[in-house]
PDB file of C-alpha atoms in Angstrom:
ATOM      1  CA  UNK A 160     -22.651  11.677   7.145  1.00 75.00           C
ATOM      2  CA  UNK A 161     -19.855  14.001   6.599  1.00 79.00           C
ATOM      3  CA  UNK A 162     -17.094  12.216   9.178  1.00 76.00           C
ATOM      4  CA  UNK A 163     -18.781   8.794   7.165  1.00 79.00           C
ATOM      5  CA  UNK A 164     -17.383   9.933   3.338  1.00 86.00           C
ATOM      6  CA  UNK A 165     -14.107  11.165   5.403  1.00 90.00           C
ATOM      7  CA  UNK A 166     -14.051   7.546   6.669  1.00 89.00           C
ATOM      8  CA  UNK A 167     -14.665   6.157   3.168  1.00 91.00           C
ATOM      9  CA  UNK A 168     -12.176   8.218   1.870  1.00 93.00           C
ATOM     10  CA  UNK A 169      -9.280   7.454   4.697  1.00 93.00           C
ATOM     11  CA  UNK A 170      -9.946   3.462   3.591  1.00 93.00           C
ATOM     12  CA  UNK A 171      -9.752   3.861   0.222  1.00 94.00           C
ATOM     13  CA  UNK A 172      -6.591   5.150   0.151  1.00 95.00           C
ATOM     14  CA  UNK A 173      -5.073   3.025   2.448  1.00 95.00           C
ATOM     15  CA  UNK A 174      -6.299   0.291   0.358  1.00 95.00           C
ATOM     16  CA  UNK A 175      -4.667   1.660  -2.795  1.00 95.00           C
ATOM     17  CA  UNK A 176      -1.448   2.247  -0.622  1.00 94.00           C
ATOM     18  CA  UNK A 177      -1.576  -1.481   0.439  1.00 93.00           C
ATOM     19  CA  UNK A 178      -1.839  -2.377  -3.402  1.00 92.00           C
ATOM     20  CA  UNK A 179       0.563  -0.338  -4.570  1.00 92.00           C
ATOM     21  CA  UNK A 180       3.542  -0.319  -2.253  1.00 91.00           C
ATOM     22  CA  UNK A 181       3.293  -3.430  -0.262  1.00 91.00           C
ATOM     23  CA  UNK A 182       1.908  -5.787  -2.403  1.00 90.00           C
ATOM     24  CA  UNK A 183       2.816  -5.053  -6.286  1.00 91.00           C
ATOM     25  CA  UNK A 184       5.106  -7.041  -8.268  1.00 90.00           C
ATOM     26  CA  UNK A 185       7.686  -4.407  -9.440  1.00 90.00           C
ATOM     27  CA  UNK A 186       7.524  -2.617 -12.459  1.00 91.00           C
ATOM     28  CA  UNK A 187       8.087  -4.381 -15.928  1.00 89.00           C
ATOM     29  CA  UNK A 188      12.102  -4.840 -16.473  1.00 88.00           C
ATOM     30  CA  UNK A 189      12.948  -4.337 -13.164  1.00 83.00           C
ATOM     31  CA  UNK A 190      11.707  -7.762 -11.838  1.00 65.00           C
ATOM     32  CA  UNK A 191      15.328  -8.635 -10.827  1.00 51.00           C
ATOM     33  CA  UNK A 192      15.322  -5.913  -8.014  1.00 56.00           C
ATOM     34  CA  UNK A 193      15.261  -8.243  -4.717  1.00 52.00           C
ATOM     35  CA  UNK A 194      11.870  -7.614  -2.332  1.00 52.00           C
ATOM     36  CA  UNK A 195      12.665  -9.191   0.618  1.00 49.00           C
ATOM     37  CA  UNK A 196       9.193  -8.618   2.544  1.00 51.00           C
ATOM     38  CA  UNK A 197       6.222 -10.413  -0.079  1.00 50.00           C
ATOM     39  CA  UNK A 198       6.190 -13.579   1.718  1.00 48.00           C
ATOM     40  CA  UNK A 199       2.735 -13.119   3.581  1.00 50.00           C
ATOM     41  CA  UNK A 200       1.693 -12.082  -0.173  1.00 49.00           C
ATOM     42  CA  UNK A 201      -0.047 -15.463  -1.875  1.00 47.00           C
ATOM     43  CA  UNK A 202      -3.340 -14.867  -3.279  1.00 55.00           C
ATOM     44  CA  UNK A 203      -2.072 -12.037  -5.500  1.00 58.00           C
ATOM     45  CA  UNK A 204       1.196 -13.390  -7.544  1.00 70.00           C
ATOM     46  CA  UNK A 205       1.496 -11.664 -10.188  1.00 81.00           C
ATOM     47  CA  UNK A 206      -0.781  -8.446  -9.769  1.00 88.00           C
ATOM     48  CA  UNK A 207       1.219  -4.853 -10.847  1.00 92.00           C
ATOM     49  CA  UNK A 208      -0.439  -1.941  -9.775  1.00 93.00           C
ATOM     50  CA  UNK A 209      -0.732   1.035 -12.211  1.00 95.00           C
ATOM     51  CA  UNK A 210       0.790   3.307 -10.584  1.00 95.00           C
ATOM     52  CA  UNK A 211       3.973   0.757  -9.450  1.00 93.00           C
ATOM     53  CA  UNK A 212       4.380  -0.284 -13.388  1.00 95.00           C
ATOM     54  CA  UNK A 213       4.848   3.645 -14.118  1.00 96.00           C
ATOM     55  CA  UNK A 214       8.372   3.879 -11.316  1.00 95.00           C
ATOM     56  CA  UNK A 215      11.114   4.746 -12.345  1.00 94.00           C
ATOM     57  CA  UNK A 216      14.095   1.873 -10.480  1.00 93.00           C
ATOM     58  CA  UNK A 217      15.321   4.573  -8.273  1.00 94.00           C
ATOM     59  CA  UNK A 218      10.890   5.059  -7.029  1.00 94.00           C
ATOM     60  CA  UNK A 219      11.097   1.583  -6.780  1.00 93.00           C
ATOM     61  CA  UNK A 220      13.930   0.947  -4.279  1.00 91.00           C
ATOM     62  CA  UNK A 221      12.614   4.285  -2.521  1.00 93.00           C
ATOM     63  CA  UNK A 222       9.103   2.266  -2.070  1.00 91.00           C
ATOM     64  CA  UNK A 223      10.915  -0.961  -0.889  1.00 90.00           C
ATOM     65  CA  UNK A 224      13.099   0.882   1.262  1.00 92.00           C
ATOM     66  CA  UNK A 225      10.074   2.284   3.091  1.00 93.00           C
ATOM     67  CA  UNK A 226       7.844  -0.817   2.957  1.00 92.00           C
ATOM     68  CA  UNK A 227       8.029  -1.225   6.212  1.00 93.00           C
ATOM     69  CA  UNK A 228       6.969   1.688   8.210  1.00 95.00           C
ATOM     70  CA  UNK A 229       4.382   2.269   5.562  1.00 95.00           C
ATOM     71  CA  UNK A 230       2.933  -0.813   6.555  1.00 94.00           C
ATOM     72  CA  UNK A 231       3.485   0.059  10.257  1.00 95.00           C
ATOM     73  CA  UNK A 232       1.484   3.254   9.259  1.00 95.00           C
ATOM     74  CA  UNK A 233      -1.279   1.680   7.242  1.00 95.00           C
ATOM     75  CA  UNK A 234      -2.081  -0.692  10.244  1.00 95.00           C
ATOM     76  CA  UNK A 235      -1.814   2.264  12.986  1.00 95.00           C
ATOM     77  CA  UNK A 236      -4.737   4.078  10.940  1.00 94.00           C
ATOM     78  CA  UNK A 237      -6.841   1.307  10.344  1.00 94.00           C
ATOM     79  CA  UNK A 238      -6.794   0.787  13.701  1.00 94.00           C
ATOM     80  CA  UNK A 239      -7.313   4.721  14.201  1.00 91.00           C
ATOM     81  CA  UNK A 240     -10.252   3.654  12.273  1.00 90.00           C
ATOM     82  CA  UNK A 241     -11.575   0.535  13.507  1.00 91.00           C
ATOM     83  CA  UNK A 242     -11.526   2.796  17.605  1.00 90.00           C
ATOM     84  CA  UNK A 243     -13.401   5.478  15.525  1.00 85.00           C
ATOM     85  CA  UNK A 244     -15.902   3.121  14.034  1.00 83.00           C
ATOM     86  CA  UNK A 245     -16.507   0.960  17.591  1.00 86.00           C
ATOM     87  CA  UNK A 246     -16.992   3.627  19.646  1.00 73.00           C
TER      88      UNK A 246
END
């Protein structure tokens, strides 16, 4: 039950991560910084997470500079998860 809430936990913030790095529009004003990597991003134009709308531009670029290996990351654990789950 323990490992289960652990599990819970792990998804949830991946999930969060997912919203608010890879997916997010950027914050208000600074919608003329280029992201290069939303393409495979269609069913949620226009969302702004909370936490992306409160960046600064200089957390901004830092998060789009590292959009990629955090989605390397995010994919590596759920399938971490997925092995953990299955067997």
């Amino acid at each position: 039950q323990r490992l289960g809430r652990y599990f819970q936990d792990i998804l949830l913030r991946v999930i969060f991560s997912y919203l608010t790095f890879l997916i997010s529009d950027p914050p208000e004003g600074l919608e003329d910084v280029h992201v290069t990597d939303v393409t495979h991003v269609t069913d949620l134009v226009g969302f702004r997470s909370p936490v992306a709308a409160c960046m600064t531009q200089a957390e901004w670029e830092e998060a789009i500079s590292r959009r990629a290996e955090l989605e390397d990351l995010l994919a590596e654990v759920l399938k971490m998860l997925a092995r953990q789950q299955a067997g």
